[in-house]
GROMACS .gro file of N, CA and C in nm:
model
  504
    1MET      N    1   0.074  -0.121   0.027
    1MET     CA    2  -0.008   0.027   0.010
    1MET      C    3   0.120   0.170  -0.006
    2VAL      N    4   0.221   0.090   0.078
    2VAL     CA    5   0.276   0.217   0.057
    2VAL      C    6   0.371   0.271  -0.083
    3GLU      N    7   0.333   0.169  -0.173
    3GLU     CA    8   0.397   0.218  -0.323
    3GLU      C    9   0.273   0.255  -0.411
    4LEU      N   10   0.159   0.206  -0.323
    4LEU     CA   11   0.029   0.301  -0.394
    4LEU      C   12  -0.003   0.451  -0.372
    5MET      N   13   0.035   0.434  -0.216
    5MET     CA   14   0.033   0.597  -0.171
    5MET      C   15   0.132   0.688  -0.267
    6ASP      N   16   0.284   0.636  -0.286
    6ASP     CA   17   0.374   0.688  -0.315
    6ASP      C   18   0.303   0.707  -0.502
    7ALA      N   19   0.259   0.664  -0.541
    7ALA     CA   20   0.249   0.649  -0.685
    7ALA      C   21   0.146   0.751  -0.666
    8HIS      N   22   0.040   0.751  -0.567
    8HIS     CA   23  -0.025   0.856  -0.576
    8HIS      C   24   0.026   0.995  -0.612
    9GLN      N   25   0.094   1.027  -0.512
    9GLN     CA   26   0.167   1.170  -0.488
    9GLN      C   27   0.228   1.170  -0.590
   10ASP      N   28   0.298   1.097  -0.612
   10ASP     CA   29   0.396   1.143  -0.764
   10ASP      C   30   0.309   1.167  -0.874
   11ASN      N   31   0.188   1.119  -0.863
   11ASN     CA   32   0.094   1.139  -1.037
   11ASN      C   33   0.013   1.267  -1.005
   12THR      N   34  -0.002   1.280  -0.894
   12THR     CA   35  -0.126   1.432  -0.863
   12THR      C   36  -0.086   1.538  -0.789
   13LEU      N   37   0.064   1.493  -0.714
   13LEU     CA   38   0.146   1.599  -0.665
   13LEU      C   39   0.039   1.649  -0.521
   14TYR      N   40  -0.058   1.569  -0.493
   14TYR     CA   41  -0.097   1.553  -0.349
   14TYR      C   42  -0.088   1.455  -0.235
   15LYS      N   43  -0.024   1.473  -0.168
   15LYS     CA   44  -0.043   1.333  -0.054
   15LYS      C   45  -0.179   1.293  -0.029
   16ALA      N   46  -0.184   1.182  -0.008
   16ALA     CA   47  -0.313   1.098   0.013
   16ALA      C   48  -0.389   1.157   0.193
   17GLU      N   49  -0.493   1.185   0.190
   17GLU     CA   50  -0.546   1.255   0.299
   17GLU      C   51  -0.614   1.137   0.358
   18THR      N   52  -0.680   1.011   0.280
   18THR     CA   53  -0.756   0.898   0.337
   18THR      C   54  -0.750   0.783   0.249
   19VAL      N   55  -0.750   0.655   0.274
   19VAL     CA   56  -0.726   0.557   0.218
   19VAL      C   57  -0.863   0.456   0.218
   20VAL      N   58  -0.906   0.403   0.128
   20VAL     CA   59  -0.992   0.301   0.139
   20VAL      C   60  -0.937   0.182   0.079
   21ALA      N   61  -0.959   0.128   0.137
   21ALA     CA   62  -0.887  -0.032   0.092
   21ALA      C   63  -1.027  -0.191   0.148
   22ASP      N   64  -0.961  -0.283   0.056
   22ASP     CA   65  -1.084  -0.383   0.070
   22ASP      C   66  -0.980  -0.471   0.180
   23ASN      N   67  -1.038  -0.612   0.224
   23ASN     CA   68  -0.982  -0.733   0.288
   23ASN      C   69  -0.810  -0.723   0.257
   24LYS      N   70  -0.786  -0.750   0.120
   24LYS     CA   71  -0.690  -0.777   0.070
   24LYS      C   72  -0.559  -0.706   0.116
   25TYR      N   73  -0.538  -0.550   0.100
   25TYR     CA   74  -0.516  -0.456   0.154
   25TYR      C   75  -0.475  -0.452   0.325
   26VAL      N   76  -0.555  -0.549   0.425
   26VAL     CA   77  -0.568  -0.514   0.574
   26VAL      C   78  -0.451  -0.572   0.660
   27THR      N   79  -0.318  -0.556   0.660
   27THR     CA   80  -0.213  -0.574   0.727
   27THR      C   81  -0.223  -0.494   0.866
   28ILE      N   82  -0.147  -0.529   0.891
   28ILE     CA   83  -0.073  -0.453   1.018
   28ILE      C   84   0.046  -0.387   0.936
   29GLU      N   85   0.123  -0.397   0.861
   29GLU     CA   86   0.179  -0.327   0.789
   29GLU      C   87   0.137  -0.180   0.744
   30ASN      N   88  -0.025  -0.229   0.695
   30ASN     CA   89  -0.081  -0.096   0.639
   30ASN      C   90  -0.126  -0.061   0.720
   31TYR      N   91  -0.182  -0.089   0.800
   31TYR     CA   92  -0.224  -0.035   0.967
   31TYR      C   93  -0.153   0.112   0.958
   32LEU      N   94  -0.047   0.050   1.005
   32LEU     CA   95   0.058   0.139   1.097
   32LEU      C   96   0.143   0.240   0.960
   33SER      N   97   0.144   0.174   0.833
   33SER     CA   98   0.227   0.259   0.732
   33SER      C   99   0.137   0.405   0.737
   34CYS      N  100  -0.028   0.348   0.728
   34CYS     CA  101  -0.119   0.493   0.710
   34CYS      C  102  -0.105   0.539   0.869
   35HIS      N  103  -0.065   0.476   0.975
   35HIS     CA  104  -0.073   0.596   1.070
   35HIS      C  105   0.068   0.696   1.096
   36ASP      N  106   0.171   0.650   1.023
   36ASP     CA  107   0.349   0.681   0.987
   36ASP      C  108   0.330   0.765   0.955
   37ARG      N  109   0.223   0.808   0.839
   37ARG     CA  110   0.175   0.923   0.714
   37ARG      C  111   0.106   1.008   0.763
   38ALA      N  112  -0.002   0.954   0.871
   38ALA     CA  113  -0.118   1.082   0.933
   38ALA      C  114  -0.201   1.029   0.836
   39VAL      N  115  -0.234   0.960   0.728
   39VAL     CA  116  -0.309   0.891   0.641
   39VAL      C  117  -0.443   0.852   0.732
   40LYS      N  118  -0.606   0.891   0.720
   40LYS     CA  119  -0.680   0.779   0.779
   40LYS      C  120  -0.707   0.659   0.699
   41ALA      N  121  -0.719   0.566   0.710
   41ALA     CA  122  -0.777   0.440   0.666
   41ALA      C  123  -0.837   0.376   0.719
   42HIS      N  124  -0.914   0.374   0.612
   42HIS     CA  125  -1.090   0.312   0.575
   42HIS      C  126  -1.075   0.157   0.530
   43MET      N  127  -1.022   0.097   0.620
   43MET     CA  128  -0.999  -0.032   0.609
   43MET      C  129  -1.128  -0.115   0.692
   44PRO      N  130  -1.157  -0.248   0.633
   44PRO     CA  131  -1.223  -0.332   0.734
   44PRO      C  132  -1.134  -0.382   0.836
   45ASP      N  133  -1.183  -0.388   0.965
   45ASP     CA  134  -1.126  -0.417   1.082
   45ASP      C  135  -1.053  -0.589   1.079
   46LEU      N  136  -0.946  -0.613   1.085
   46LEU     CA  137  -0.865  -0.711   1.047
   46LEU      C  138  -0.889  -0.806   1.170
   47LYS      N  139  -0.894  -0.735   1.288
   47LYS     CA  140  -0.939  -0.819   1.452
   47LYS      C  141  -1.076  -0.898   1.404
   48LYS      N  142  -1.129  -0.886   1.375
   48LYS     CA  143  -1.270  -0.930   1.406
   48LYS      C  144  -1.271  -0.985   1.302
   49ALA      N  145  -1.185  -1.000   1.125
   49ALA     CA  146  -1.235  -1.120   1.108
   49ALA      C  147  -1.133  -1.238   1.131
   50GLN      N  148  -1.042  -1.234   1.188
   50GLN     CA  149  -0.929  -1.322   1.267
   50GLN      C  150  -1.031  -1.394   1.365
   51GLU      N  151  -1.079  -1.317   1.453
   51GLU     CA  152  -1.170  -1.389   1.530
   51GLU      C  153  -1.271  -1.436   1.513
   52ASN      N  154  -1.340  -1.420   1.396
   52ASN     CA  155  -1.473  -1.500   1.330
   52ASN      C  156  -1.413  -1.628   1.273
   53ARG      N  157  -1.317  -1.694   1.285
   53ARG     CA  158  -1.281  -1.844   1.256
   53ARG      C  159  -1.330  -1.953   1.390
   54SER      N  160  -1.350  -2.053   1.248
   54SER     CA  161  -1.492  -2.136   1.361
   54SER      C  162  -1.339  -2.167   1.482
   55ILE      N  163  -1.216  -2.196   1.437
   55ILE     CA  164  -1.149  -2.283   1.555
   55ILE      C  165  -1.123  -2.199   1.680
   56LYS      N  166  -1.171  -2.040   1.663
   56LYS     CA  167  -1.209  -1.955   1.794
   56LYS      C  168  -1.298  -1.975   1.848
   57GLU      N  169  -1.420  -2.038   1.788
   57GLU     CA  170  -1.560  -2.020   1.830
   57GLU      C  171  -1.535  -2.100   2.003
   58GLY      N  172  -1.622  -1.992   2.106
   58GLY     CA  173  -1.638  -2.063   2.174
   58GLY      C  174  -1.546  -1.979   2.261
   59ILE      N  175  -1.402  -1.973   2.262
   59ILE     CA  176  -1.327  -1.892   2.338
   59ILE      C  177  -1.278  -1.793   2.323
   60TYR      N  178  -1.264  -1.694   2.480
   60TYR     CA  179  -1.252  -1.584   2.509
   60TYR      C  180  -1.195  -1.465   2.371
   61ARG      N  181  -1.206  -1.384   2.336
   61ARG     CA  182  -1.145  -1.297   2.249
   61ARG      C  183  -1.070  -1.221   2.330
   62ASP      N  184  -0.949  -1.169   2.239
   62ASP     CA  185  -0.828  -1.154   2.314
   62ASP      C  186  -0.874  -0.995   2.435
   63ASP      N  187  -1.016  -0.915   2.381
   63ASP     CA  188  -1.000  -0.809   2.459
   63ASP      C  189  -1.070  -0.822   2.582
   64LYS      N  190  -1.111  -0.962   2.599
   64LYS     CA  191  -1.151  -1.006   2.779
   64LYS      C  192  -1.052  -1.012   2.851
   65PHE      N  193  -0.883  -0.970   2.767
   65PHE     CA  194  -0.806  -0.973   2.920
   65PHE      C  195  -0.748  -0.815   2.900
   66THR      N  196  -0.698  -0.768   2.992
   66THR     CA  197  -0.703  -0.647   3.027
   66THR      C  198  -0.579  -0.626   3.015
   67TYR      N  199  -0.489  -0.543   2.984
   67TYR     CA  200  -0.369  -0.467   2.953
   67TYR      C  201  -0.346  -0.371   3.042
   68ASP      N  202  -0.206  -0.386   3.130
   68ASP     CA  203  -0.165  -0.295   3.283
   68ASP      C  204  -0.020  -0.228   3.180
   69SER      N  205  -0.048  -0.148   3.147
   69SER     CA  206   0.116  -0.122   3.100
   69SER      C  207   0.222  -0.100   3.214
   70GLN      N  208   0.186  -0.049   3.358
   70GLN     CA  209   0.294  -0.038   3.460
   70GLN      C  210   0.355  -0.168   3.469
   71SER      N  211   0.261  -0.263   3.513
   71SER     CA  212   0.323  -0.401   3.509
   71SER      C  213   0.361  -0.457   3.364
   72ASP      N  214   0.332  -0.464   3.286
   72ASP     CA  215   0.331  -0.533   3.114
   72ASP      C  216   0.271  -0.648   3.161
   73THR      N  217   0.158  -0.647   3.201
   73THR     CA  218   0.115  -0.791   3.203
   73THR      C  219  -0.023  -0.788   3.166
   74TYR      N  220  -0.106  -0.899   3.135
   74TYR     CA  221  -0.261  -0.887   3.126
   74TYR      C  222  -0.276  -0.964   3.218
   75LEU      N  223  -0.474  -0.895   3.265
   75LEU     CA  224  -0.495  -1.000   3.328
   75LEU      C  225  -0.648  -1.045   3.291
   76CYS      N  226  -0.673  -1.184   3.326
   76CYS     CA  227  -0.724  -1.263   3.238
   76CYS      C  228  -0.828  -1.222   3.339
   77PRO      N  229  -0.938  -1.305   3.249
   77PRO     CA  230  -1.135  -1.286   3.297
   77PRO      C  231  -1.131  -1.346   3.426
   78ALA      N  232  -1.072  -1.423   3.483
   78ALA     CA  233  -1.070  -1.543   3.635
   78ALA      C  234  -0.962  -1.427   3.726
   79GLY      N  235  -0.895  -1.306   3.694
   79GLY     CA  236  -0.793  -1.239   3.755
   79GLY      C  237  -0.650  -1.294   3.768
   80VAL      N  238  -0.584  -1.389   3.702
   80VAL     CA  239  -0.452  -1.424   3.701
   80VAL      C  240  -0.340  -1.344   3.602
   81ARG      N  241  -0.306  -1.326   3.620
   81ARG     CA  242  -0.152  -1.220   3.565
   81ARG      C  243  -0.087  -1.340   3.407
   82LEU      N  244  -0.110  -1.253   3.333
   82LEU     CA  245  -0.031  -1.337   3.192
   82LEU      C  246   0.100  -1.233   3.190
   83LYS      N  247   0.228  -1.301   3.200
   83LYS     CA  248   0.364  -1.227   3.187
   83LYS      C  249   0.440  -1.279   3.084
   84ARG      N  250   0.491  -1.179   3.050
   84ARG     CA  251   0.555  -1.180   2.903
   84ARG      C  252   0.639  -1.291   2.897
   85LYS      N  253   0.620  -1.401   2.744
   85LYS     CA  254   0.657  -1.516   2.778
   85LYS      C  255   0.806  -1.509   2.657
   86SER      N  256   0.773  -1.442   2.526
   86SER     CA  257   0.896  -1.390   2.406
   86SER      C  258   0.824  -1.269   2.351
   87LEU      N  259   0.962  -1.293   2.270
   87LEU     CA  260   0.927  -1.180   2.211
   87LEU      C  261   0.976  -1.204   2.067
   88HIS      N  262   0.886  -1.208   1.941
   88HIS     CA  263   0.886  -1.281   1.768
   88HIS      C  264   0.945  -1.126   1.703
   89LYS      N  265   1.061  -1.077   1.684
   89LYS     CA  266   1.164  -0.999   1.630
   89LYS      C  267   1.047  -1.000   1.472
   90SER      N  268   1.042  -1.117   1.410
   90SER     CA  269   0.974  -1.098   1.270
   90SER      C  270   0.839  -1.054   1.295
   91ARG      N  271   0.761  -1.057   1.379
   91ARG     CA  272   0.599  -0.995   1.357
   91ARG      C  273   0.619  -0.923   1.450
   92GLN      N  274   0.719  -0.885   1.560
   92GLN     CA  275   0.691  -0.729   1.614
   92GLN      C  276   0.570  -0.812   1.730
   93SER      N  277   0.585  -0.887   1.770
   93SER     CA  278   0.528  -0.887   1.887
   93SER      C  279   0.537  -0.964   2.015
   94LEU      N  280   0.523  -0.956   2.119
   94LEU     CA  281   0.525  -1.046   2.226
   94LEU      C  282   0.438  -1.133   2.277
   95ASP      N  283   0.489  -1.239   2.353
   95ASP     CA  284   0.336  -1.328   2.383
   95ASP      C  285   0.365  -1.371   2.520
   96TYR      N  286   0.228  -1.310   2.595
   96TYR     CA  287   0.210  -1.298   2.745
   96TYR      C  288   0.147  -1.460   2.780
   97GLN      N  289   0.169  -1.508   2.880
   97GLN     CA  290   0.106  -1.668   2.896
   97GLN      C  291   0.081  -1.643   3.095
   98ALA      N  292  -0.017  -1.720   3.078
   98ALA     CA  293  -0.071  -1.773   3.258
   98ALA      C  294   0.009  -1.851   3.292
   99PRO      N  295   0.050  -1.873   3.393
   99PRO     CA  296   0.095  -2.029   3.455
   99PRO      C  297   0.041  -2.132   3.438
  100LYS      N  298   0.089  -2.215   3.394
  100LYS     CA  299   0.065  -2.340   3.335
  100LYS      C  300  -0.062  -2.376   3.431
  101LYS      N  301   0.010  -2.391   3.565
  101LYS     CA  302  -0.078  -2.481   3.689
  101LYS      C  303  -0.198  -2.390   3.720
  102GLU      N  304  -0.186  -2.238   3.712
  102GLU     CA  305  -0.308  -2.160   3.739
  102GLU      C  306  -0.410  -2.214   3.641
  103CYS      N  307  -0.364  -2.195   3.528
  103CYS     CA  308  -0.445  -2.168   3.389
  103CYS      C  309  -0.494  -2.360   3.397
  104ALA      N  310  -0.442  -2.493   3.475
  104ALA     CA  311  -0.479  -2.610   3.452
  104ALA      C  312  -0.640  -2.603   3.550
  105GLN      N  313  -0.581  -2.540   3.681
  105GLN     CA  314  -0.712  -2.533   3.748
  105GLN      C  315  -0.836  -2.452   3.747
  106CYS      N  316  -0.821  -2.359   3.641
  106CYS     CA  317  -0.917  -2.262   3.641
  106CYS      C  318  -1.060  -2.291   3.596
  107LEU      N  319  -1.151  -2.278   3.669
  107LEU     CA  320  -1.288  -2.297   3.611
  107LEU      C  321  -1.316  -2.224   3.469
  108LEU      N  322  -1.291  -2.143   3.430
  108LEU     CA  323  -1.296  -2.072   3.333
  108LEU      C  324  -1.249  -2.114   3.199
  109ARG      N  325  -1.146  -2.191   3.222
  109ARG     CA  326  -1.069  -2.269   3.125
  109ARG      C  327  -1.115  -2.299   2.964
  110PRO      N  328  -1.245  -2.400   2.971
  110PRO     CA  329  -1.291  -2.445   2.854
  110PRO      C  330  -1.355  -2.293   2.768
  111GLN      N  331  -1.340  -2.203   2.840
  111GLN     CA  332  -1.395  -2.097   2.770
  111GLN      C  333  -1.278  -1.992   2.720
  112CYS      N  334  -1.183  -1.994   2.741
  112CYS     CA  335  -1.029  -1.928   2.760
  112CYS      C  336  -0.948  -1.991   2.667
  113THR      N  337  -0.929  -2.099   2.689
  113THR     CA  338  -0.846  -2.217   2.553
  113THR      C  339  -0.831  -2.339   2.610
  114ARG      N  340  -0.803  -2.412   2.481
  114ARG     CA  341  -0.742  -2.546   2.451
  114ARG      C  342  -0.660  -2.576   2.441
  115ASN      N  343  -0.575  -2.472   2.469
  115ASN     CA  344  -0.419  -2.548   2.454
  115ASN      C  345  -0.349  -2.578   2.588
  116LYS      N  346  -0.290  -2.705   2.549
  116LYS     CA  347  -0.266  -2.770   2.680
  116LYS      C  348  -0.171  -2.699   2.748
  117SER      N  349  -0.099  -2.586   2.714
  117SER     CA  350   0.016  -2.496   2.789
  117SER      C  351  -0.091  -2.428   2.838
  118GLY      N  352  -0.182  -2.374   2.830
  118GLY     CA  353  -0.253  -2.227   2.906
  118GLY      C  354  -0.284  -2.132   2.775
  119ARG      N  355  -0.336  -2.023   2.805
  119ARG     CA  356  -0.391  -1.901   2.717
  119ARG      C  357  -0.240  -1.862   2.683
  120THR      N  358  -0.258  -1.784   2.582
  120THR     CA  359  -0.139  -1.687   2.555
  120THR      C  360  -0.219  -1.605   2.497
  121VAL      N  361  -0.154  -1.439   2.488
  121VAL     CA  362  -0.246  -1.372   2.410
  121VAL      C  363  -0.100  -1.214   2.392
  122LYS      N  364  -0.139  -1.257   2.202
  122LYS     CA  365  -0.033  -1.141   2.170
  122LYS      C  366  -0.037  -1.015   2.183
  123ARG      N  367   0.071  -0.916   2.183
  123ARG     CA  368   0.092  -0.821   2.209
  123ARG      C  369   0.176  -0.797   2.098
  124HIS      N  370   0.123  -0.651   1.980
  124HIS     CA  371   0.210  -0.611   1.894
  124HIS      C  372   0.318  -0.495   1.981
  125LEU      N  373   0.413  -0.472   1.909
  125LEU     CA  374   0.506  -0.345   1.953
  125LEU      C  375   0.449  -0.278   1.944
  126ARG      N  376   0.358  -0.210   1.861
  126ARG     CA  377   0.278  -0.086   1.854
  126ARG      C  378   0.145  -0.114   1.841
  127GLN      N  379   0.095  -0.185   1.988
  127GLN     CA  380  -0.035  -0.190   2.010
  127GLN      C  381  -0.105  -0.095   2.031
  128ALA      N  382  -0.042   0.018   2.059
  128ALA     CA  383  -0.147   0.121   2.088
  128ALA      C  384  -0.194   0.181   1.948
  129GLU      N  385  -0.046   0.222   1.874
  129GLU     CA  386  -0.129   0.273   1.744
  129GLU      C  387  -0.231   0.160   1.661
  130LEU      N  388  -0.183   0.070   1.670
  130LEU     CA  389  -0.321  -0.047   1.626
  130LEU      C  390  -0.416  -0.012   1.640
  131ASP      N  391  -0.478   0.019   1.792
  131ASP     CA  392  -0.552   0.003   1.833
  131ASP      C  393  -0.651   0.162   1.834
  132LEU      N  394  -0.528   0.248   1.801
  132LEU     CA  395  -0.632   0.360   1.754
  132LEU      C  396  -0.719   0.350   1.615
  133MET      N  397  -0.607   0.298   1.525
  133MET     CA  398  -0.657   0.272   1.361
  133MET      C  399  -0.717   0.206   1.331
  134ARG      N  400  -0.772   0.068   1.456
  134ARG     CA  401  -0.901   0.002   1.444
  134ARG      C  402  -0.998   0.074   1.487
  135THR      N  403  -0.964   0.150   1.576
  135THR     CA  404  -1.092   0.260   1.652
  135THR      C  405  -1.164   0.327   1.562
  136GLN      N  406  -1.087   0.389   1.452
  136GLN     CA  407  -1.126   0.495   1.351
  136GLN      C  408  -1.177   0.400   1.237
  137ALA      N  409  -1.168   0.292   1.245
  137ALA     CA  410  -1.221   0.216   1.107
  137ALA      C  411  -1.360   0.147   1.180
  138GLN      N  412  -1.406   0.175   1.269
  138GLN     CA  413  -1.516   0.198   1.282
  138GLN      C  414  -1.635   0.259   1.307
  139PHE      N  415  -1.606   0.412   1.275
  139PHE     CA  416  -1.644   0.518   1.219
  139PHE      C  417  -1.761   0.485   1.082
  140THR      N  418  -1.939   0.561   1.140
  140THR     CA  419  -1.993   0.557   0.961
  140THR      C  420  -1.948   0.602   0.883
  141GLU      N  421  -1.834   0.703   0.880
  141GLU     CA  422  -1.785   0.794   0.753
  141GLU      C  423  -1.697   0.703   0.642
  142ASP      N  424  -1.630   0.558   0.774
  142ASP     CA  425  -1.536   0.480   0.722
  142ASP      C  426  -1.639   0.337   0.673
  143ARG      N  427  -1.717   0.331   0.733
  143ARG     CA  428  -1.802   0.166   0.670
  143ARG      C  429  -1.886   0.202   0.548
  144ARG      N  430  -1.914   0.384   0.565
  144ARG     CA  431  -1.980   0.368   0.396
  144ARG      C  432  -1.857   0.442   0.266
  145ASP      N  433  -1.738   0.467   0.319
  145ASP     CA  434  -1.632   0.442   0.221
  145ASP      C  435  -1.598   0.298   0.192
  146LEU      N  436  -1.638   0.218   0.253
  146LEU     CA  437  -1.616   0.090   0.202
  146LEU      C  438  -1.716   0.024   0.090
  147GLN      N  439  -1.830   0.034   0.173
  147GLN     CA  440  -1.936   0.013   0.072
  147GLN      C  441  -1.997   0.069  -0.069
  148THR      N  442  -1.889   0.174  -0.064
  148THR     CA  443  -1.909   0.242  -0.207
  148THR      C  444  -1.771   0.232  -0.283
  149GLN      N  445  -1.660   0.149  -0.215
  149GLN     CA  446  -1.559   0.125  -0.277
  149GLN      C  447  -1.531   0.118  -0.416
  150GLN      N  448  -1.576  -0.033  -0.445
  150GLN     CA  449  -1.592  -0.106  -0.558
  150GLN      C  450  -1.670  -0.038  -0.684
  151PRO      N  451  -1.810   0.016  -0.630
  151PRO     CA  452  -1.864   0.083  -0.760
  151PRO      C  453  -1.754   0.230  -0.813
  152ASP      N  454  -1.694   0.284  -0.728
  152ASP     CA  455  -1.640   0.374  -0.737
  152ASP      C  456  -1.501   0.376  -0.850
  153CYS      N  457  -1.459   0.270  -0.821
  153CYS     CA  458  -1.369   0.217  -0.887
  153CYS      C  459  -1.391   0.176  -1.011
  154GLU      N  460  -1.514   0.099  -1.042
  154GLU     CA  461  -1.573   0.108  -1.202
  154GLU      C  462  -1.589   0.161  -1.247
  155ARG      N  463  -1.658   0.253  -1.161
  155ARG     CA  464  -1.664   0.407  -1.267
  155ARG      C  465  -1.547   0.464  -1.325
  156THR      N  466  -1.408   0.454  -1.270
  156THR     CA  467  -1.348   0.531  -1.286
  156THR      C  468  -1.284   0.460  -1.391
  157ARG      N  469  -1.294   0.310  -1.407
  157ARG     CA  470  -1.200   0.225  -1.478
  157ARG      C  471  -1.313   0.257  -1.621
  158SER      N  472  -1.426   0.235  -1.592
  158SER     CA  473  -1.506   0.254  -1.708
  158SER      C  474  -1.491   0.389  -1.795
  159GLY      N  475  -1.486   0.498  -1.692
  159GLY     CA  476  -1.451   0.611  -1.782
  159GLY      C  477  -1.313   0.647  -1.846
  160ARG      N  478  -1.238   0.533  -1.751
  160ARG     CA  479  -1.085   0.540  -1.840
  160ARG      C  480  -1.062   0.494  -1.969
  161HIS      N  481  -1.165   0.373  -1.985
  161HIS     CA  482  -1.178   0.337  -2.104
  161HIS      C  483  -1.278   0.390  -2.216
  162LEU      N  484  -1.356   0.447  -2.184
  162LEU     CA  485  -1.414   0.556  -2.280
  162LEU      C  486  -1.532   0.449  -2.269
  163MET      N  487  -1.594   0.387  -2.179
  163MET     CA  488  -1.741   0.351  -2.220
  163MET      C  489  -1.816   0.384  -2.192
  164GLU      N  490  -1.970   0.401  -2.275
  164GLU     CA  491  -2.042   0.427  -2.261
  164GLU      C  492  -2.112   0.387  -2.115
  165ARG      N  493  -2.124   0.313  -2.103
  165ARG     CA  494  -2.219   0.225  -1.993
  165ARG      C  495  -2.122   0.188  -1.864
  166THR      N  496  -2.199   0.306  -1.755
  166THR     CA  497  -2.102   0.285  -1.627
  166THR      C  498  -2.225   0.271  -1.520
  167PHE      N  499  -2.184   0.290  -1.419
  167PHE     CA  500  -2.240   0.244  -1.305
  167PHE      C  501  -2.314   0.379  -1.254
  168TRP      N  502  -2.358   0.514  -1.306
  168TRP     CA  503  -2.364   0.614  -1.220
  168TRP      C  504  -2.524   0.598  -1.209
   0.00000   0.00000   0.00000
């Protein structure tokens, strides 16, 4: 998407203020590149799409876990602290995990995890910026832009090719 924004600026001599994109372009990198350039990103929420997968059906979503920035831990719905376990440099994320013993004895375990080692929560190193961009994606204006995106693209394409029939 960065290349597309650069090409737009080169062709029009104007910096893009808003980007409208479908699921194909919804990545963490694209969210963050829009944030870094102060560009409004009208894109579907990637987190919601990931959470709707059937493998996670019946399991608590990550938003049920509260992040405490002072202690750099998460608090699970049962009140257990998940501490930082590992750093994934390539994904630029951290894993937080509850103690295995506490997880194994927890009454909420069936709703929390199916993993034998206990529940793990991932946090991106730039999670605050991602949360801000995800919040912006829920505004009415953003949703409206997403609904009209494809017809607008089709109109532009048909006009470029001098087609009489358009979607007006």
